[in-house]
Short mmCIF file of C-alpha atoms in Angstrom, two decimals:
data_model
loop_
_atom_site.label_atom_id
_atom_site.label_comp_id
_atom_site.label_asym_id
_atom_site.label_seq_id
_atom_site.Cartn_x
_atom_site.Cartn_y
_atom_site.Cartn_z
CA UNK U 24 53.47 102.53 123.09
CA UNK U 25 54.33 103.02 119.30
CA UNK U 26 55.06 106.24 117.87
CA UNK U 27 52.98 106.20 114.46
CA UNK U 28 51.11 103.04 112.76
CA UNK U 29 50.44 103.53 109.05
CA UNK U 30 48.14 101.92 107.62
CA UNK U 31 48.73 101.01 103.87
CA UNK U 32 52.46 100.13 102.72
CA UNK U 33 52.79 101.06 99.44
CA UNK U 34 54.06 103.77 97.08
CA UNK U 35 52.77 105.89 99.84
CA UNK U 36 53.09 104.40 103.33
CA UNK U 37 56.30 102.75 102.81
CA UNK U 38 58.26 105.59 101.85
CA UNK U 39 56.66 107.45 104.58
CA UNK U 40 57.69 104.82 107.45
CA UNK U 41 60.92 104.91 106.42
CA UNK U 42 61.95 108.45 107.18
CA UNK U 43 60.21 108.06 110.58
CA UNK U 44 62.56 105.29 111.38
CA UNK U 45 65.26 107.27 110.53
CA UNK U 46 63.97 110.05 112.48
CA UNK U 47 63.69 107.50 115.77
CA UNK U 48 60.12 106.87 115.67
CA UNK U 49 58.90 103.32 116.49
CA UNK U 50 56.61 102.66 113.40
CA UNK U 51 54.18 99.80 112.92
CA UNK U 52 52.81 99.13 109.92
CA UNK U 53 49.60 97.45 108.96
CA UNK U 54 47.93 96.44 105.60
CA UNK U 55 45.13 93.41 104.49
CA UNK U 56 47.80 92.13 102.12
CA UNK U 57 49.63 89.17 104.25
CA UNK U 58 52.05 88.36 100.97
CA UNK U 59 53.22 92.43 101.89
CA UNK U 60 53.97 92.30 104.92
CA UNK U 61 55.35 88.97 105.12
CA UNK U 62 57.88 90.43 102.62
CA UNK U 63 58.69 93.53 104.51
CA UNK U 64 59.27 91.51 107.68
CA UNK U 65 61.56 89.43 105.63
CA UNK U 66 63.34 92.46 104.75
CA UNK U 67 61.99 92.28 101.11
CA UNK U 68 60.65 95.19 99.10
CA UNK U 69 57.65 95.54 96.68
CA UNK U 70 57.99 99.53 95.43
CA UNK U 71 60.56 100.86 93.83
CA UNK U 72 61.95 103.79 95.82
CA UNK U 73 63.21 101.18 98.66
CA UNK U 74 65.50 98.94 98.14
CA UNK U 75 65.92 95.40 100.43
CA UNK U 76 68.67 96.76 101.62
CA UNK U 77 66.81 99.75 102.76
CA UNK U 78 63.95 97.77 104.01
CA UNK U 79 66.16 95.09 106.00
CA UNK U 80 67.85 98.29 107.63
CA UNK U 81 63.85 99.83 108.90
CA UNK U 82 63.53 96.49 110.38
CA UNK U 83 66.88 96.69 112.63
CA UNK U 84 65.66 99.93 113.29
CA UNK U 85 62.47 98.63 114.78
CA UNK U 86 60.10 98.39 112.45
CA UNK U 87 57.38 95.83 112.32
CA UNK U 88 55.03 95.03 109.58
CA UNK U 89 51.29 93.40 110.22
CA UNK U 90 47.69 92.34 109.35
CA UNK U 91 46.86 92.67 113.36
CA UNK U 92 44.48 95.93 113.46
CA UNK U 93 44.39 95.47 117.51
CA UNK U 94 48.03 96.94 117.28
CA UNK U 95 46.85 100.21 115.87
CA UNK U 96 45.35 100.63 119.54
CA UNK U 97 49.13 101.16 120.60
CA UNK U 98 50.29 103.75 118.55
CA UNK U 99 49.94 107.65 118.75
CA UNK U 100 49.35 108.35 116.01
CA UNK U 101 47.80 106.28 112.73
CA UNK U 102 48.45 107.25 109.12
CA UNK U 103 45.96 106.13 106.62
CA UNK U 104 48.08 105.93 103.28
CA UNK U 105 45.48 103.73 101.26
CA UNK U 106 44.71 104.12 97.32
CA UNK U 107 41.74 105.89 96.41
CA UNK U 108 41.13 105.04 92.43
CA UNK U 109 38.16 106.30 90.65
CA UNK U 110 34.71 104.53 91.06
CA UNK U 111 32.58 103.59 88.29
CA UNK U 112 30.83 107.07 88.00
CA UNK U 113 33.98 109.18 87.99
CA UNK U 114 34.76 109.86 91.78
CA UNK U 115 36.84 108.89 94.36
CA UNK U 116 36.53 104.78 95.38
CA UNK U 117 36.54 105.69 98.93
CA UNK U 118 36.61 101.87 99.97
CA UNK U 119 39.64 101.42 101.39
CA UNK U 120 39.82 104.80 102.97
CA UNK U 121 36.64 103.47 104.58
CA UNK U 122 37.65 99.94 105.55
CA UNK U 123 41.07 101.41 107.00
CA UNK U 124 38.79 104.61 109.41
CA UNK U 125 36.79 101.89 110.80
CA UNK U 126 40.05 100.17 111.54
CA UNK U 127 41.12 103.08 113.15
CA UNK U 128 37.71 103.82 114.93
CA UNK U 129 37.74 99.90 116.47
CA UNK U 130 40.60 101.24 118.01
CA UNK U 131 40.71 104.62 118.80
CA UNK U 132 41.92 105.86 122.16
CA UNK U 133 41.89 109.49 123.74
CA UNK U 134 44.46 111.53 122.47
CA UNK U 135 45.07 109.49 119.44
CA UNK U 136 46.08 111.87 116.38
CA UNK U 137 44.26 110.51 112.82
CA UNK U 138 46.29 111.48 109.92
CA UNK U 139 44.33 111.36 106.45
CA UNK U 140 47.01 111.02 103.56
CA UNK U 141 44.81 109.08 100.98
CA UNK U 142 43.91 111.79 97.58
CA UNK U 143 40.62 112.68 97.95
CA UNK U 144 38.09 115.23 96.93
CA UNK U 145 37.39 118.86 99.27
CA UNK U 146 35.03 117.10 101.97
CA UNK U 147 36.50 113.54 102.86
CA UNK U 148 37.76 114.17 105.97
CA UNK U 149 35.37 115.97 107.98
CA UNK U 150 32.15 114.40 106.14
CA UNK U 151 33.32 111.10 105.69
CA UNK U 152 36.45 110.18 107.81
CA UNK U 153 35.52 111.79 111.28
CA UNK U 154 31.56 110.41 111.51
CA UNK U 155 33.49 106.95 111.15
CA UNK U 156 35.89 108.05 113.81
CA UNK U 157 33.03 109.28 116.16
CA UNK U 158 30.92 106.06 115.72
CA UNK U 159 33.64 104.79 118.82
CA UNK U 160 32.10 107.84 120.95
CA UNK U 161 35.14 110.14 121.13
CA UNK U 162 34.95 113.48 119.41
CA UNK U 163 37.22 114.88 117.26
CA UNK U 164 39.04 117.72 118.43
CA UNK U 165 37.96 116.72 122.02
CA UNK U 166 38.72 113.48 122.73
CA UNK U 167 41.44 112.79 119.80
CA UNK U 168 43.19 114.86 116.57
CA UNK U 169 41.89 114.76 113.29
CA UNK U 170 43.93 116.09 110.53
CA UNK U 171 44.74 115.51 106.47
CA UNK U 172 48.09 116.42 104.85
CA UNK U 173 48.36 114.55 101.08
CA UNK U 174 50.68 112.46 99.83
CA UNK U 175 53.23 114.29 97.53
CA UNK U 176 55.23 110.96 96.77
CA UNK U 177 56.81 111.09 93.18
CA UNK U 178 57.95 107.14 92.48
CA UNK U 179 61.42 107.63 91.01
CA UNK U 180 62.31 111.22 91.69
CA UNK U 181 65.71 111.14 92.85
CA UNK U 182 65.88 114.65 93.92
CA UNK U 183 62.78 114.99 96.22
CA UNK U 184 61.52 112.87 98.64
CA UNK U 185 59.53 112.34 101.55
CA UNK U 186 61.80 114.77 103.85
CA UNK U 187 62.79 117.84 101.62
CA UNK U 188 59.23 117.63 99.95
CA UNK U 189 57.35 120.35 102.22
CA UNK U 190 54.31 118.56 103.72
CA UNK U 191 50.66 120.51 104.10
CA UNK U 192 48.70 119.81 106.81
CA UNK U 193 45.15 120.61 107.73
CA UNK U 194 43.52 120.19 110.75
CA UNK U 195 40.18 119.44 111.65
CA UNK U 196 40.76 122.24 115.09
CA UNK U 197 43.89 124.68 115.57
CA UNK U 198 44.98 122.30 118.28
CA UNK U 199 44.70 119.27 115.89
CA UNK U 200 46.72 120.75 113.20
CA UNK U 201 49.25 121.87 116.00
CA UNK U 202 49.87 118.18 117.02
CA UNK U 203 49.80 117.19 112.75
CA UNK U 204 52.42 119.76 112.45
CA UNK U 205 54.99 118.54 115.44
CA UNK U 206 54.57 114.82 114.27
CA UNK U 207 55.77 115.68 110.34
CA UNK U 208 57.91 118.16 112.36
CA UNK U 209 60.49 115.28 113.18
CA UNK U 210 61.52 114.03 109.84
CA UNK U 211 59.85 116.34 106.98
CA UNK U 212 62.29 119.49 106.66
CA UNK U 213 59.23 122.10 105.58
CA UNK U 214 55.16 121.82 107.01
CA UNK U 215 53.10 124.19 105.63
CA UNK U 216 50.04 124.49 107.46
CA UNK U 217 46.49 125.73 105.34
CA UNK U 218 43.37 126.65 107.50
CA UNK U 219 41.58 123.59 107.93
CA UNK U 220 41.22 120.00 106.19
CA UNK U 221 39.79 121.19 103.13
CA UNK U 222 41.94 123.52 102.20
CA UNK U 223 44.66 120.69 101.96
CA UNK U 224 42.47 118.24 100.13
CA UNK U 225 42.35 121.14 97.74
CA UNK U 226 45.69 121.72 97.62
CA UNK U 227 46.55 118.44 96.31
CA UNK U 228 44.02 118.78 93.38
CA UNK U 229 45.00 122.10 92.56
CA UNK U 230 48.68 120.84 92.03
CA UNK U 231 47.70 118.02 89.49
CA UNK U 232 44.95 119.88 88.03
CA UNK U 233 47.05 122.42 87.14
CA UNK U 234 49.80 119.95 85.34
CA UNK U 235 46.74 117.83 83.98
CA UNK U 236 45.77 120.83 81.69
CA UNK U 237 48.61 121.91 81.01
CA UNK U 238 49.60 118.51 79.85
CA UNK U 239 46.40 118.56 77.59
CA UNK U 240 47.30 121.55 76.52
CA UNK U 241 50.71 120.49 75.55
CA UNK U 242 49.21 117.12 74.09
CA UNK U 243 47.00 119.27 71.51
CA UNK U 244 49.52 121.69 70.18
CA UNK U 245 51.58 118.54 69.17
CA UNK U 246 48.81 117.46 66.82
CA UNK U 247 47.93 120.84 64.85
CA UNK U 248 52.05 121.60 64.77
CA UNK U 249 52.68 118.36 63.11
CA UNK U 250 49.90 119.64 60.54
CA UNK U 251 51.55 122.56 60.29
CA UNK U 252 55.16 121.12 59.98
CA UNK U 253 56.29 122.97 63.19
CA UNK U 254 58.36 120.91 65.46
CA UNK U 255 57.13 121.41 68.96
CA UNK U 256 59.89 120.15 70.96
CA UNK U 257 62.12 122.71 69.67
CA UNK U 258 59.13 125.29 70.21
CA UNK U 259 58.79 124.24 73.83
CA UNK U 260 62.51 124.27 73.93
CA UNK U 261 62.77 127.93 72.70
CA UNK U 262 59.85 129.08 75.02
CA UNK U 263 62.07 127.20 78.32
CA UNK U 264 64.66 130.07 77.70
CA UNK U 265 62.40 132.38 79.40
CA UNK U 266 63.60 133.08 82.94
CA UNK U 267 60.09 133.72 84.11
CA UNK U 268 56.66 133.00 83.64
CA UNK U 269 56.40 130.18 81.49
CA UNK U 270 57.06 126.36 82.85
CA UNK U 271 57.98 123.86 80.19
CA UNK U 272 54.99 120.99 79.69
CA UNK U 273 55.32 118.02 77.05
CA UNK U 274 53.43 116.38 75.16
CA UNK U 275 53.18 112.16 75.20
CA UNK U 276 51.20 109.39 74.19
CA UNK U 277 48.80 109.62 77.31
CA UNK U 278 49.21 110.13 80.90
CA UNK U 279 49.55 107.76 83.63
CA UNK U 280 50.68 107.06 87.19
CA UNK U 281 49.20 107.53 90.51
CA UNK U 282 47.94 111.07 90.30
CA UNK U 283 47.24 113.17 87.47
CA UNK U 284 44.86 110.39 85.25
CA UNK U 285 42.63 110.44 88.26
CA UNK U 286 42.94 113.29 90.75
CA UNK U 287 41.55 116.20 88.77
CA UNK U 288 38.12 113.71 88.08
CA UNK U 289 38.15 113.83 91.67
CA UNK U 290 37.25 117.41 91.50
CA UNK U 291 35.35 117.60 88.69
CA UNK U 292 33.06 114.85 89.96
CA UNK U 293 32.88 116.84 93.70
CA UNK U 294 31.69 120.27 91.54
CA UNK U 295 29.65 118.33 89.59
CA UNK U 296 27.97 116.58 92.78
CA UNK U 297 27.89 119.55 95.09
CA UNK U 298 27.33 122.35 92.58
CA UNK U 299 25.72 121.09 89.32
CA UNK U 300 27.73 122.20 86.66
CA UNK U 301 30.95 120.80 85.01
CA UNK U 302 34.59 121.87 85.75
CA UNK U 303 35.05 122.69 82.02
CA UNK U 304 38.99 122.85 81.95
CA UNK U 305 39.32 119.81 83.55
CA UNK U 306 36.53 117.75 81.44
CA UNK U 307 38.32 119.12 78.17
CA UNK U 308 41.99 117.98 79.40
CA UNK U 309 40.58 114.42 80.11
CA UNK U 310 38.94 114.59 76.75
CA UNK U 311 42.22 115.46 75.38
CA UNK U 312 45.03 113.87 77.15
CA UNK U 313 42.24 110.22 77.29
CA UNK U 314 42.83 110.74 72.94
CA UNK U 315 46.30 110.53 72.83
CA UNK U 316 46.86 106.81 72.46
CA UNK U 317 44.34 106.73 69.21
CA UNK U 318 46.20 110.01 68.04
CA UNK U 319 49.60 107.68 68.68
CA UNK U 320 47.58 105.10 66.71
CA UNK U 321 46.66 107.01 63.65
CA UNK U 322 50.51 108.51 63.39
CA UNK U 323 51.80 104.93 63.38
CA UNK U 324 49.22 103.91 60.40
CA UNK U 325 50.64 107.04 58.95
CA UNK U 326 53.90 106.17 58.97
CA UNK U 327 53.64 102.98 57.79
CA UNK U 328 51.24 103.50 54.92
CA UNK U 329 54.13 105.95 53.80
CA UNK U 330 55.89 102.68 53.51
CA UNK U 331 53.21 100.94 51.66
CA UNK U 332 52.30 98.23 54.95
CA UNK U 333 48.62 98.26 57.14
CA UNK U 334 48.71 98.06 59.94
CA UNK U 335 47.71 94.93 60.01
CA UNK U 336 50.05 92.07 59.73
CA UNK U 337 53.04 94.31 60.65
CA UNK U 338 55.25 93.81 63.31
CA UNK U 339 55.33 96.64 65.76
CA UNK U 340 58.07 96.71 68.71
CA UNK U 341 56.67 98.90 71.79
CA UNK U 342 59.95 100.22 73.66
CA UNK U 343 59.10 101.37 77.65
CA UNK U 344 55.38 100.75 79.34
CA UNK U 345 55.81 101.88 82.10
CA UNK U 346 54.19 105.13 83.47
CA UNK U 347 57.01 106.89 83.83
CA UNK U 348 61.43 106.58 83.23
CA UNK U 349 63.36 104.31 84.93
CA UNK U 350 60.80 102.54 87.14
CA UNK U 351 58.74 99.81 87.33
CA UNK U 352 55.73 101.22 87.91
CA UNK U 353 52.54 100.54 85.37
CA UNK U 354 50.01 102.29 86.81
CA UNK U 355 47.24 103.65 84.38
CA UNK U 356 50.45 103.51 81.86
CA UNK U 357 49.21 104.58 78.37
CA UNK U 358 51.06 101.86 76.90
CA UNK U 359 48.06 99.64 77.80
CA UNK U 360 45.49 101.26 75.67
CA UNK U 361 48.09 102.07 73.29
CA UNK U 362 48.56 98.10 72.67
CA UNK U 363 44.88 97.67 73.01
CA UNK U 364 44.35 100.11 69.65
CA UNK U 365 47.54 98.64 68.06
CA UNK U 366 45.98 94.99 68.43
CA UNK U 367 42.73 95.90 67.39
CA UNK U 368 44.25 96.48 64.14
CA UNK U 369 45.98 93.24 63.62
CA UNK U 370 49.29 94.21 64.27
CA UNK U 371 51.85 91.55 65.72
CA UNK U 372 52.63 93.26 69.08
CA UNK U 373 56.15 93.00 71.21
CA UNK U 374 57.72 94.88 73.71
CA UNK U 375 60.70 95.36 75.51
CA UNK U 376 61.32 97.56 79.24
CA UNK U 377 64.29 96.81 81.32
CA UNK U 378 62.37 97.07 83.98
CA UNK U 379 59.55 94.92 83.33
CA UNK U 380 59.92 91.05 83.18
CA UNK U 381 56.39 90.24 82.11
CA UNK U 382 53.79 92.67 80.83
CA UNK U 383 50.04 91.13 81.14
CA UNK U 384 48.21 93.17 78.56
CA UNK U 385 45.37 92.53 75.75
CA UNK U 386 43.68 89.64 78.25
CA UNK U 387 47.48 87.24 77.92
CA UNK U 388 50.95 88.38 77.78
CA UNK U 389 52.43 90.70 75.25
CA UNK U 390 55.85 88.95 73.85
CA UNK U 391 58.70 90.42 75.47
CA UNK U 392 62.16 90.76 73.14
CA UNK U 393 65.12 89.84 74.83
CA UNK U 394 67.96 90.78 72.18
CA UNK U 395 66.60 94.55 71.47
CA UNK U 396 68.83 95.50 68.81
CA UNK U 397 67.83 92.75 66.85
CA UNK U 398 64.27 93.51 67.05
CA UNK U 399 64.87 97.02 66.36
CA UNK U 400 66.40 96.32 62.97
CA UNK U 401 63.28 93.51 62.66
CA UNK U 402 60.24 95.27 63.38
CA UNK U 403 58.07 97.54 60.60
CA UNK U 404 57.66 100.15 63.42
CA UNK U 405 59.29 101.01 66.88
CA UNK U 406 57.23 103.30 68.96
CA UNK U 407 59.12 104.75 72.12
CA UNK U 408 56.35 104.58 74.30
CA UNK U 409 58.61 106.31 77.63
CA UNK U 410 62.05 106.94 77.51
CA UNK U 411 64.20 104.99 79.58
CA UNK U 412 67.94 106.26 80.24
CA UNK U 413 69.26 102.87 79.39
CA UNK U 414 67.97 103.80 76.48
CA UNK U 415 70.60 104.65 73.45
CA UNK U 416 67.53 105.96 71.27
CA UNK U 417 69.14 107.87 69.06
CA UNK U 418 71.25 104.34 67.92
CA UNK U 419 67.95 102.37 68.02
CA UNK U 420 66.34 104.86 65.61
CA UNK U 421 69.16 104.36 63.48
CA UNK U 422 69.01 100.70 63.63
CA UNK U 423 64.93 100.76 63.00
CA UNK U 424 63.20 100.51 59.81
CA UNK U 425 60.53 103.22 60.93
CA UNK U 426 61.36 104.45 64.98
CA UNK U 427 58.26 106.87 66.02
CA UNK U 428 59.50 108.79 69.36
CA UNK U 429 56.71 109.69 71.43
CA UNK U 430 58.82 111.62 74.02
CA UNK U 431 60.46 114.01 71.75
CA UNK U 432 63.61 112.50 73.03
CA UNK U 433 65.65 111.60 69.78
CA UNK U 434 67.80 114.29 68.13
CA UNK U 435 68.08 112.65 64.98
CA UNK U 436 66.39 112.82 61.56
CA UNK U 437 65.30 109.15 60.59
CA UNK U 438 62.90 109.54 63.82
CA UNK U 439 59.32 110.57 63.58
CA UNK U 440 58.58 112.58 66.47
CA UNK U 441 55.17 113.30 68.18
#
């Protein structure tokens, strides 16, 4: 008998399997991709908050990764940790959540706790996940446990993790959540329990909704205090040295990532679905924080028709595309639209990111500078599209020609700032 399968070994799964191994759980793993899991069984890693090392030491402690779904018939309890992106009409692609229940359901067994982790909207699990579940004939909260608790992953955060990041868990019965709550018991330090399975799906939108508009909100002071020669940075700054009641938000040149470009549209679709009118906050901060990349744009032009160049024809060197600082990950990264704009008005696009090889952007692949300071000193405009530490930016903005900081991150006064 395994402990826990999880099914889906990503940002998500992968991370979570690990601190059950730790813990002394036998863990299985299972996902469609065999190029995945032959790499984890080799003791190689594909995200970037495990290392090989770190992966190579899960296996010696017993884990196993596989495309076998008979094995999630062994385990006490299965994890579904699949992506849900957004579908074509705004909501949640539900998909793979699908494919992986049925999974589940071919191979349910009595007393088998089902553990929802995928973002989704208010709903998923009792109207979607458990009639799956009970197409095999046992009943949920009867015959096995049905409960959600979201991911809370943050790729890169070096403070918080997957144990000292408190876990909510809803169940879909008192004695479900019960069994939900022992499981994370063994290896998350805090499990905070909400009244049923829809009070954690809300949960998790609530907690990017609420930094998705006030992101937006963020995003639209910067463009009427630029107008009005007030530098926002130092604003926000000023503001931070309140000891209560205000968090600090910044503005950027989009948002990306896992989460906040697509979980709030998860709610707004479900009110818009279930209730017939719009979530109005959350419609204007997409409208807003969707705008920054042409607002980026038009800055740039700015700055260089201050020089006397178009935009077309000059050479523009895009520093960081990645989502967020100091990893790899590209997910819904604004840099992509960004360039998109940028080449749609003839400039000569490069990049560099020390943590990306090869960026596939713009249908090919966007010319990646190898010696940076020389391209600084080269290009008619550097935009620092994220801020990497390995970053020196306040020497490359001295080296550039024209250095537009996007992340409020230089401190000097040859950069334009956002």
């Amino acid at each position: 008998m395994t402990d826990v399968v999880i099914l889906g070994l990503g940002y998500v799964g992968l991370p979570l399997a690990r601190e059950a191994v730790h813990a002394g759980a036998s863990v299985c793993g299972y996902d469609v991709n065999e190029a995945v899991v032959a790499n984890l069984n080799a003791g190689r890693s594909h995200v970037d908050d495990l290392t090989d090392a770190e992966v190579a030491e899960m296996r010696a402690g017993g884990f196993t990764a596989t495309t076998d779904e008979t094995e999630i018939a062994s385990a006490a309890t299965a994890v579904i940790c699949v992506p849900t992106p957004l579908s074509e009409d705004g909501g949640p692609d539900l998909t793979a959540v699908e494919a992986a229940t049925r999974a589940v359901a071919r191979n349910l067994r009595p007393g088998m706790l089902v553990i929802l982790e995928s973002t989704t909207y208010p709903g998923t699990t009792d109207e979607i996940v458990r009639p799956l579940l009970e197409a095999s004939g046992l009943r949920a909260g009867v015959d096995f446990h049905l409960a959600f608790s979201p991911e809370r992953i943050d790729p890169g955060n070096s403070q918080f993790g997957p144990r000292n990041t408190p876990k909510v868990v809803g169940g879909h019965t008192p004695a479900c959540a019960d069994l939900a709550v022992s499981f994370y018991g063994r290896f998350v330090d805090t499990v905070v329990r909400t009244k049923g399975t829809r009070e954690a799906e809300m949960a998790k939108l609530l907690e990017n909704t609420y930094r998705h508009v006030n992101i937006a909100l963020v995003n639209e002071m910067a463009r009427f205090c630029h107008q009005l020669g007030i530098d926002l940075w130092d604003v926000i700054r000023a503001a931070s040295s309140k000891p209560f009641g205000f968090q600090a938000f910044y503005p950027g040149p989009g948002v990306g990532g896992h989460c906040i470009p697509i979980d709030p549209n998860y709610l707004s679709h479900n009110v818009r679905a279930k209730l017939g009118y719009p979530f109005r906050f959350v419609e204007l901060a997409q409208e807003i924080n969707a705008t920054m990349p042409d607002y980026v744009v038009r800055r740039a032009q700015d700055i260089l028709n201050d020089a006397g160049l178009a935009a077309n024809g000059s050479s523009i060197l895009m520093l960081g595309v990645t989502y967020k600082p100091d990893i790899a990950d590209q997910r819904e990264s604004p840099a992509v639209p960004l360039a998109r704009l940028l080449d749609g008005l003839g400039a000569k696009l490069s990049y560099h990111d020390p943590y990306v090889d090869r960026w596939d952007c713009l249908g090919g692949t966007v010319p990646r500078v190898e010696d940076l300071h020389t391209a600084v000193a080269e290009a008619d405009l550097v935009i620092l599209v994220q801020g990497h530490r390995a970053y020196d930016v306040d020497q490359l903005a001295g080296q550039a020609k024209r250095f537009f900081d996007t992340r409020g991150v230089t401190t000097v006064d040859t950069a334009h700032r956002l």
